[in-house]
Amino acid sequence: MEHENDLEPLPCDKDSLKRSIREALVHIVGKDPRNATSRDWLQAVAYAARERIIEQRMYTKRLFNQEQVKRVYYLSMEYLIGRMLVNHLMNLGFYDACCQALEEMGVSLHEIIDLEPDAALGNGGLGRLAACILDSLSTQCLPGYGYGIRYEFGMFHQHIEHGEQVEHPDNWLRYGNPWEFPRPEKIYPVHFYGYVVEHRDHGVVRHHWEDGEEVIAMAYDLPVPGYGNKNVNNLRLWAAKATRDFDLDYFNEGDYIRAVQEKIESETISMVLYPNDATAVGRELRLKQEYFFVSASLQDILARHIKLGYPITDLSDKVAIQLNDTHPAIAVAELMRLLVDQHLVPWDRAWEVTREVFAYTNHTLMPEALETWPVALMERVLPRHMQIIFDINFHFLNEVRHNFPGDNNIVRRLSIIDEDHGRQVRMAHLAVVGSHKVNGVAALHTELLKRNLFRDFHRLWPDRFVSITNGITPRVWLNQANPELAQRITRQIGADWVMDLGRLKQLEDCLTDAEFLKDFRDIKRRNKERLAAEIRSRLGLSIQPEALLDVQIKRIHEYKRQLLNVLHIITLYNRIRDGHAEGQAPRVSLFAGKAAPSYVRAKQIIHLINDVADVVNNDPVVHNRQQVVFFPNYEVSSAALIIPAADLSEQISTAGTEASGTGNMKLALNGAITIGTLDGANIEIRQAVGEENIFIFGLNADEVDRLRAEGYRPGDYYESNPELRRALDMIRDGFFSPDDPGRYRDLVHHLLTEDTFMVLADYASYIQAQDRVDALYQDPQAWSRMALLNTARMGYFSIDRTVQEYADKVWGVQPEGWN
Ligand SMILES: *Cc1c(COP(=O)(O)O)cnc(C)c1O
């Protein structure tokens, strides 16, 4: 394809990079190379890289416009992208040149990498999935754009003080963000509160949303370079700005403070990410955040569509919008408002367009995580949207009555308005009704959606439901996180696996290759030493690199069952103390993860892990045969450090609760063996690696349901299993908290009486599976063969396969190419 020659591409060789870095250091960062700090150099390298990225971004945009492509827009409240420097240098293909350029200026790239703060604009798996999808869209040359919020403060930093989680604000923009391009001209008004007036226009009723408050959404663009191509997509994040810097009325009356206060209040909308996972947040500010970024994004999408000269009613030919969970579901009502009220499209046509444009990804079955908003709140904050939702519901329920004549119960169950709990808007229902496709994120999850949460919807519209199993990007989670293994694999089978993960299958030929297996083991060992050095410097604890490294790294939540892991740790500890652990492999149990600040029981679990660690690590009887580590402040960069070192991957949620999981995929890809339940994507991982190469235990989802229906009695398991009873008694009676013996009485009481997530029911089976793990680890050959098979068989879990499925089954978009 020919381009006008008005964009002269910057060269990417070592000497040009050197020149660019030095220039950026002096002219942008404003520092003398003689006394620049490491952070100054980091900024300078980032600027040199971004000059080259932004050019390619411009080419990409021109190409997409010229080819009149259909674009896909990903709407997500969260993007857990982490650090960008290594990713961008590697994707652009000048990592090595940059390393050398810096070296010649006396700077080590490795030393400045860790100074970059993580962009932690997300809680966990949902936000990380969004980041992996963006990487894949760019890598596969798909025209895909992310939209989200530029939180001033991302996910809180977790400190551990006296064993407890303490939250600190994440001021990630303190030193500026060299990767972003502020777009002060890309601004849209977003309206809140006020009221609606009706008037007639040539016999048609029109609605005007009047009064209330207006906030300005301003765009910040983060270019997203693909790997191994010249394609660069865009992530556009919105920041809230006051409509006016000062309210002149107050100002003129001399109330300077009040004038400025209103500015600050409107800007709080994009101030902070809600640190919640698997629980809905019911606060007004959250609703405003959701609407704020949805409205700005849809206005921007429509403006682009119109600027490119397309008719508004052809929107679905050129636009697909994916809703990442229900957080952006208000988009269904907002698009209707923009089409009907502003672009004067008749209701029925607008509704067709809306349904063709949207698709919705569900991320959870847990009732406490399902978003609902009180009708009264919605009426006050978004009065026009509440009317539109009532109208959508009216038409929808007519369709339901037509399909199920006389069945009033199904009408009540399907309604977008829940009338039984004080009138609430069910955002998941709005999302399903307003989308042409709804997907679960793993096979089991989608089955359970069809069987339970969306049972009636599935009866009504069976074809609307599809399953698209999550994936992870091999660029970040193997190529960048585990460079030694990546290079060794490339030496063996070539570099194509980075873009075509299925090629790892060829590693199965290495099962009998003693040299390769030895390298595979040695690399794991060096990754453990790298992690051990970090643990030593951060926590002052020396872990044994020859021990089995058993990791559970994920948000702290009862359903993920960190407590089950703790019960195993205490069981092992008791066996050592009793002298019954002679043949046992030394083991380091590592945890990392944050608890939502208001989730009291999750914070107690963190405290318990640290209390148990204190006792076990300092007991001379144990003598390094067992160690427990709580690695603070889990985020993308710490995941990238821990995962390549792990031997055993704990994926032990109660069956039927974890929608998919992606940590399970990252760990298996890096040669950790999974111990897990038949939950989420674990089921598909078992299928891929073979049941002899994974440790499965516990109740399956049907058995969990059955046991619950029969009446689950956790006390019975306590009574009949002496090892379990002893471990629970020790926790309850203060063995691990001698300074406060009653600390865990309520926690244990809950386990003995309710045990919502059936920890006790799965204990015995878990311990047996752990005993099998222990036995295998004592045979290093057998262990590393199994680990290698896990790496070799992870091809299916590439995010590129996931994105291809969305492109084919949901979006109807195609690669547009540079290749
Ligand atoms: C992958 C990832 C997650 C998700 O982990 P799960 O085990 O699937 O819950 C959460 N946080 C971070 C930082 C991650 O990288």
JSON list of N, CA, C and O in Angstrom, two decimals, residues 37 113 223 278 308 363 481 609:
[
{"chain": "A", "resi": 37, "resn": "THR", "atom": "N", "xyz": [19.60, 11.05, 36.79]},
{"chain": "A", "resi": 37, "resn": "THR", "atom": "CA", "xyz": [19.33, 9.89, 37.64]},
{"chain": "A", "resi": 37, "resn": "THR", "atom": "C", "xyz": [18.80, 8.74, 36.78]},
{"chain": "A", "resi": 37, "resn": "THR", "atom": "O", "xyz": [18.45, 8.93, 35.61]},
{"chain": "A", "resi": 113, "resn": "ILE", "atom": "N", "xyz": [14.55, -0.59, 34.40]},
{"chain": "A", "resi": 113, "resn": "ILE", "atom": "CA", "xyz": [13.25, -1.21, 34.15]},
{"chain": "A", "resi": 113, "resn": "ILE", "atom": "C", "xyz": [12.36, -1.22, 35.39]},
{"chain": "A", "resi": 113, "resn": "ILE", "atom": "O", "xyz": [11.17, -0.91, 35.34]},
{"chain": "A", "resi": 223, "resn": "PRO", "atom": "N", "xyz": [-0.75, 4.51, 23.00]},
{"chain": "A", "resi": 223, "resn": "PRO", "atom": "CA", "xyz": [-0.60, 3.65, 21.83]},
{"chain": "A", "resi": 223, "resn": "PRO", "atom": "C", "xyz": [-0.31, 2.20, 22.26]},
{"chain": "A", "resi": 223, "resn": "PRO", "atom": "O", "xyz": [0.39, 1.98, 23.25]},
{"chain": "A", "resi": 278, "resn": "ALA", "atom": "N", "xyz": [-15.28, -9.27, 42.60]},
{"chain": "A", "resi": 278, "resn": "ALA", "atom": "CA", "xyz": [-16.29, -10.28, 42.92]},
{"chain": "A", "resi": 278, "resn": "ALA", "atom": "C", "xyz": [-17.32, -9.80, 43.94]},
{"chain": "A", "resi": 278, "resn": "ALA", "atom": "O", "xyz": [-17.98, -10.59, 44.58]},
{"chain": "A", "resi": 308, "resn": "LEU", "atom": "N", "xyz": [-16.14, 9.97, 9.22]},
{"chain": "A", "resi": 308, "resn": "LEU", "atom": "CA", "xyz": [-15.71, 9.14, 8.10]},
{"chain": "A", "resi": 308, "resn": "LEU", "atom": "C", "xyz": [-16.77, 9.07, 6.99]},
{"chain": "A", "resi": 308, "resn": "LEU", "atom": "O", "xyz": [-16.58, 8.40, 5.98]},
{"chain": "A", "resi": 363, "resn": "HIS", "atom": "N", "xyz": [-18.57, -12.27, 33.58]},
{"chain": "A", "resi": 363, "resn": "HIS", "atom": "CA", "xyz": [-17.36, -12.72, 34.27]},
{"chain": "A", "resi": 363, "resn": "HIS", "atom": "C", "xyz": [-17.63, -13.43, 35.58]},
{"chain": "A", "resi": 363, "resn": "HIS", "atom": "O", "xyz": [-16.68, -13.84, 36.24]},
{"chain": "A", "resi": 481, "resn": "ALA", "atom": "N", "xyz": [8.39, -12.30, 30.57]},
{"chain": "A", "resi": 481, "resn": "ALA", "atom": "CA", "xyz": [8.52, -12.67, 31.98]},
{"chain": "A", "resi": 481, "resn": "ALA", "atom": "C", "xyz": [9.61, -13.72, 32.19]},
{"chain": "A", "resi": 481, "resn": "ALA", "atom": "O", "xyz": [10.24, -13.76, 33.23]},
{"chain": "A", "resi": 609, "resn": "ILE", "atom": "N", "xyz": [-2.31, -16.03, 57.31]},
{"chain": "A", "resi": 609, "resn": "ILE", "atom": "CA", "xyz": [-1.16, -16.52, 56.53]},
{"chain": "A", "resi": 609, "resn": "ILE", "atom": "C", "xyz": [0.13, -15.99, 57.16]},
{"chain": "A", "resi": 609, "resn": "ILE", "atom": "O", "xyz": [1.10, -16.73, 57.34]}
]
